[in-house]
Amino acid sequence: MKLPLPKPSMPARLTAGLQTAGLLTMVIALALSPMLPAAAGAQSSKLYETVGEATLKPGMAIPEPSGPVILTVDGKIRSGKPVRFDLATLESLGLIRFTTPTNWTAQPSTFEGVPLSALLDAVGADPKATTLNLTALNDFESPAPIVDARKWPVMLALKRDGEYMSRRERGPVWVIYPQHAYPELGQREYLSRWVWQLKAITVE
């Protein structure tokens, strides 16, 4: 004689129902989650790492330098007169870090410095400006489209492989493009924009 199979107990039915409901909730949550911001965040983390939050923000008064001036910005900016930065003030704009190859180093190097876009925001660069004239300590000059600072995380590098750069090491400020993410930035048409021993930027 065949005995009837026992029916699932109430706790077993309840557990199965809860598992099904939990799975359904998870599927709905994933379907409704804002996927675009998550993707954007992942992309940003591939380009650079934020290693110092900005304490000097756009619209705030830029203090007079108390240490040696390492960079001067003038031209079409909010103050209408040159703004001078010492190391501490420049670093207060926020710091990023990324590792990239360059045409002047045998191996990829890890650079740390200030986003060029943060500098332009701090000095109030004219939105209609189109060019940045970059001047080195030896008075070499090179133009760069101002859109570069908005298109890519161009860095005003202060450190290479954890050490502040001396003049001999192309410091104290070296314009670094994110070639690790955009290999075309190592092509000839961009190389003149990688100005080292940078001393001044004129917004034009």
Short mmCIF file of C-alpha atoms in Angstrom, two decimals, residues 63-198:
data_model
loop_
_atom_site.label_atom_id
_atom_site.label_comp_id
_atom_site.label_asym_id
_atom_site.label_seq_id
_atom_site.Cartn_x
_atom_site.Cartn_y
_atom_site.Cartn_z
CA PRO A 63 45.35 83.74 0.50
CA GLU A 64 48.57 85.58 -0.15
CA PRO A 65 51.51 83.17 -0.29
CA SER A 66 53.42 82.66 2.94
CA GLY A 67 56.02 80.42 1.30
CA PRO A 68 57.96 80.46 -1.97
CA VAL A 69 55.73 81.16 -4.97
CA ILE A 70 55.74 78.18 -7.32
CA LEU A 71 52.93 79.16 -9.71
CA THR A 72 51.34 82.40 -10.93
CA VAL A 73 48.04 82.59 -12.81
CA ASP A 74 46.93 85.71 -14.69
CA GLY A 75 44.92 86.83 -17.72
CA LYS A 76 41.17 86.46 -17.95
CA ILE A 77 40.48 85.57 -14.33
CA ARG A 78 38.13 86.91 -11.67
CA SER A 79 40.61 89.13 -9.83
CA GLY A 80 41.88 90.81 -12.99
CA LYS A 81 45.40 90.66 -11.56
CA PRO A 82 47.96 87.86 -11.10
CA VAL A 83 47.24 85.27 -8.43
CA ARG A 84 50.29 83.67 -6.82
CA PHE A 85 50.34 80.23 -5.23
CA ASP A 86 52.75 78.70 -2.77
CA LEU A 87 52.85 74.93 -2.32
CA ALA A 88 50.40 74.80 0.59
CA THR A 89 47.77 76.92 -1.17
CA LEU A 90 48.10 74.95 -4.37
CA GLU A 91 47.63 71.68 -2.50
CA SER A 92 44.56 73.07 -0.73
CA LEU A 93 42.74 72.91 -4.09
CA GLY A 94 42.58 69.13 -3.68
CA LEU A 95 44.94 66.36 -4.75
CA ILE A 96 44.60 63.44 -7.15
CA ARG A 97 46.94 60.61 -8.05
CA PHE A 98 47.36 58.36 -11.07
CA THR A 99 50.06 56.19 -12.63
CA THR A 100 50.83 56.86 -16.27
CA PRO A 101 53.55 56.36 -18.85
CA THR A 102 55.23 59.45 -20.27
CA ASN A 103 57.59 60.06 -23.18
CA TRP A 104 60.26 61.22 -20.71
CA THR A 105 60.31 58.35 -18.22
CA ALA A 106 61.48 54.78 -18.85
CA GLN A 107 58.65 53.29 -16.80
CA PRO A 108 55.17 54.48 -15.83
CA SER A 109 55.33 56.84 -12.85
CA THR A 110 52.83 57.66 -10.14
CA PHE A 111 52.09 61.37 -10.11
CA GLU A 112 50.25 63.34 -7.45
CA GLY A 113 49.02 66.88 -7.80
CA VAL A 114 46.19 69.32 -8.39
CA PRO A 115 43.55 68.95 -11.11
CA LEU A 116 44.03 71.77 -13.61
CA SER A 117 40.26 72.23 -13.64
CA ALA A 118 40.30 72.92 -9.88
CA LEU A 119 42.88 75.67 -10.36
CA LEU A 120 40.83 77.30 -13.11
CA ASP A 121 37.69 77.17 -10.96
CA ALA A 122 39.53 78.68 -7.99
CA VAL A 123 40.84 81.69 -9.94
CA GLY A 124 37.54 82.16 -11.75
CA ALA A 125 38.73 81.63 -15.31
CA ASP A 126 36.56 83.42 -17.87
CA PRO A 127 34.10 80.88 -19.39
CA LYS A 128 34.79 82.47 -22.78
CA ALA A 129 38.53 81.89 -22.55
CA THR A 130 39.90 79.37 -25.06
CA THR A 131 43.61 79.02 -24.39
CA LEU A 132 46.08 78.54 -21.57
CA ASN A 133 49.54 79.89 -22.23
CA LEU A 134 51.94 77.73 -20.22
CA THR A 135 55.32 79.22 -19.28
CA ALA A 136 58.25 77.29 -17.84
CA LEU A 137 61.09 78.51 -15.62
CA ASN A 138 63.37 78.80 -18.66
CA ASP A 139 60.69 81.00 -20.32
CA PHE A 140 59.65 78.26 -22.76
CA GLU A 141 56.03 78.92 -23.72
CA SER A 142 53.39 76.60 -25.08
CA PRO A 143 49.65 77.05 -25.65
CA ALA A 144 47.10 74.45 -24.59
CA PRO A 145 43.36 74.50 -25.28
CA ILE A 146 41.51 75.31 -22.07
CA VAL A 147 39.02 72.56 -22.94
CA ASP A 148 41.75 70.02 -22.12
CA ALA A 149 41.17 70.72 -18.43
CA ARG A 150 37.47 69.86 -18.77
CA LYS A 151 37.85 66.94 -21.15
CA TRP A 152 40.52 65.02 -19.20
CA PRO A 153 41.82 65.03 -15.60
CA VAL A 154 44.95 66.99 -16.53
CA MET A 155 47.16 67.31 -13.46
CA LEU A 156 49.56 69.94 -12.18
CA ALA A 157 51.86 67.32 -10.71
CA LEU A 158 53.84 68.14 -7.59
CA LYS A 159 55.08 64.65 -6.70
CA ARG A 160 56.46 61.76 -8.69
CA ASP A 161 56.54 58.33 -7.05
CA GLY A 162 55.81 59.86 -3.66
CA GLU A 163 58.51 62.55 -3.72
CA TYR A 164 58.22 66.27 -4.43
CA MET A 165 59.95 67.04 -7.73
CA SER A 166 63.00 69.30 -7.81
CA ARG A 167 63.85 71.44 -10.81
CA ARG A 168 66.26 68.74 -11.96
CA GLU A 169 63.34 66.28 -11.84
CA ARG A 170 61.11 68.61 -13.93
CA GLY A 171 59.48 70.19 -10.87
CA PRO A 172 58.23 71.85 -8.90
CA VAL A 173 55.17 71.72 -11.21
CA TRP A 174 54.81 69.44 -14.23
CA VAL A 175 51.70 69.34 -16.44
CA ILE A 176 50.72 65.68 -16.72
CA TYR A 177 48.06 64.25 -19.04
CA PRO A 178 46.32 60.91 -18.26
CA GLN A 179 48.06 58.94 -21.00
CA HIS A 180 47.34 55.68 -19.17
CA ALA A 181 43.65 56.10 -19.99
CA TYR A 182 44.01 57.95 -23.30
CA PRO A 183 47.10 56.67 -25.19
CA GLU A 184 46.66 59.33 -27.88
CA LEU A 185 47.82 61.94 -25.35
CA GLY A 186 51.34 60.65 -25.90
CA GLN A 187 51.27 61.56 -29.59
CA ARG A 188 53.33 64.39 -31.03
CA GLU A 189 50.50 66.94 -31.22
CA TYR A 190 50.07 66.81 -27.43
CA LEU A 191 53.68 66.62 -26.27
CA SER A 192 54.29 70.38 -26.14
CA ARG A 193 51.48 70.69 -23.57
CA TRP A 194 53.32 68.49 -21.05
CA VAL A 195 55.23 71.53 -19.76
CA TRP A 196 57.61 70.82 -16.89
CA GLN A 197 59.12 73.37 -14.49
CA LEU A 198 55.86 75.27 -14.99
#
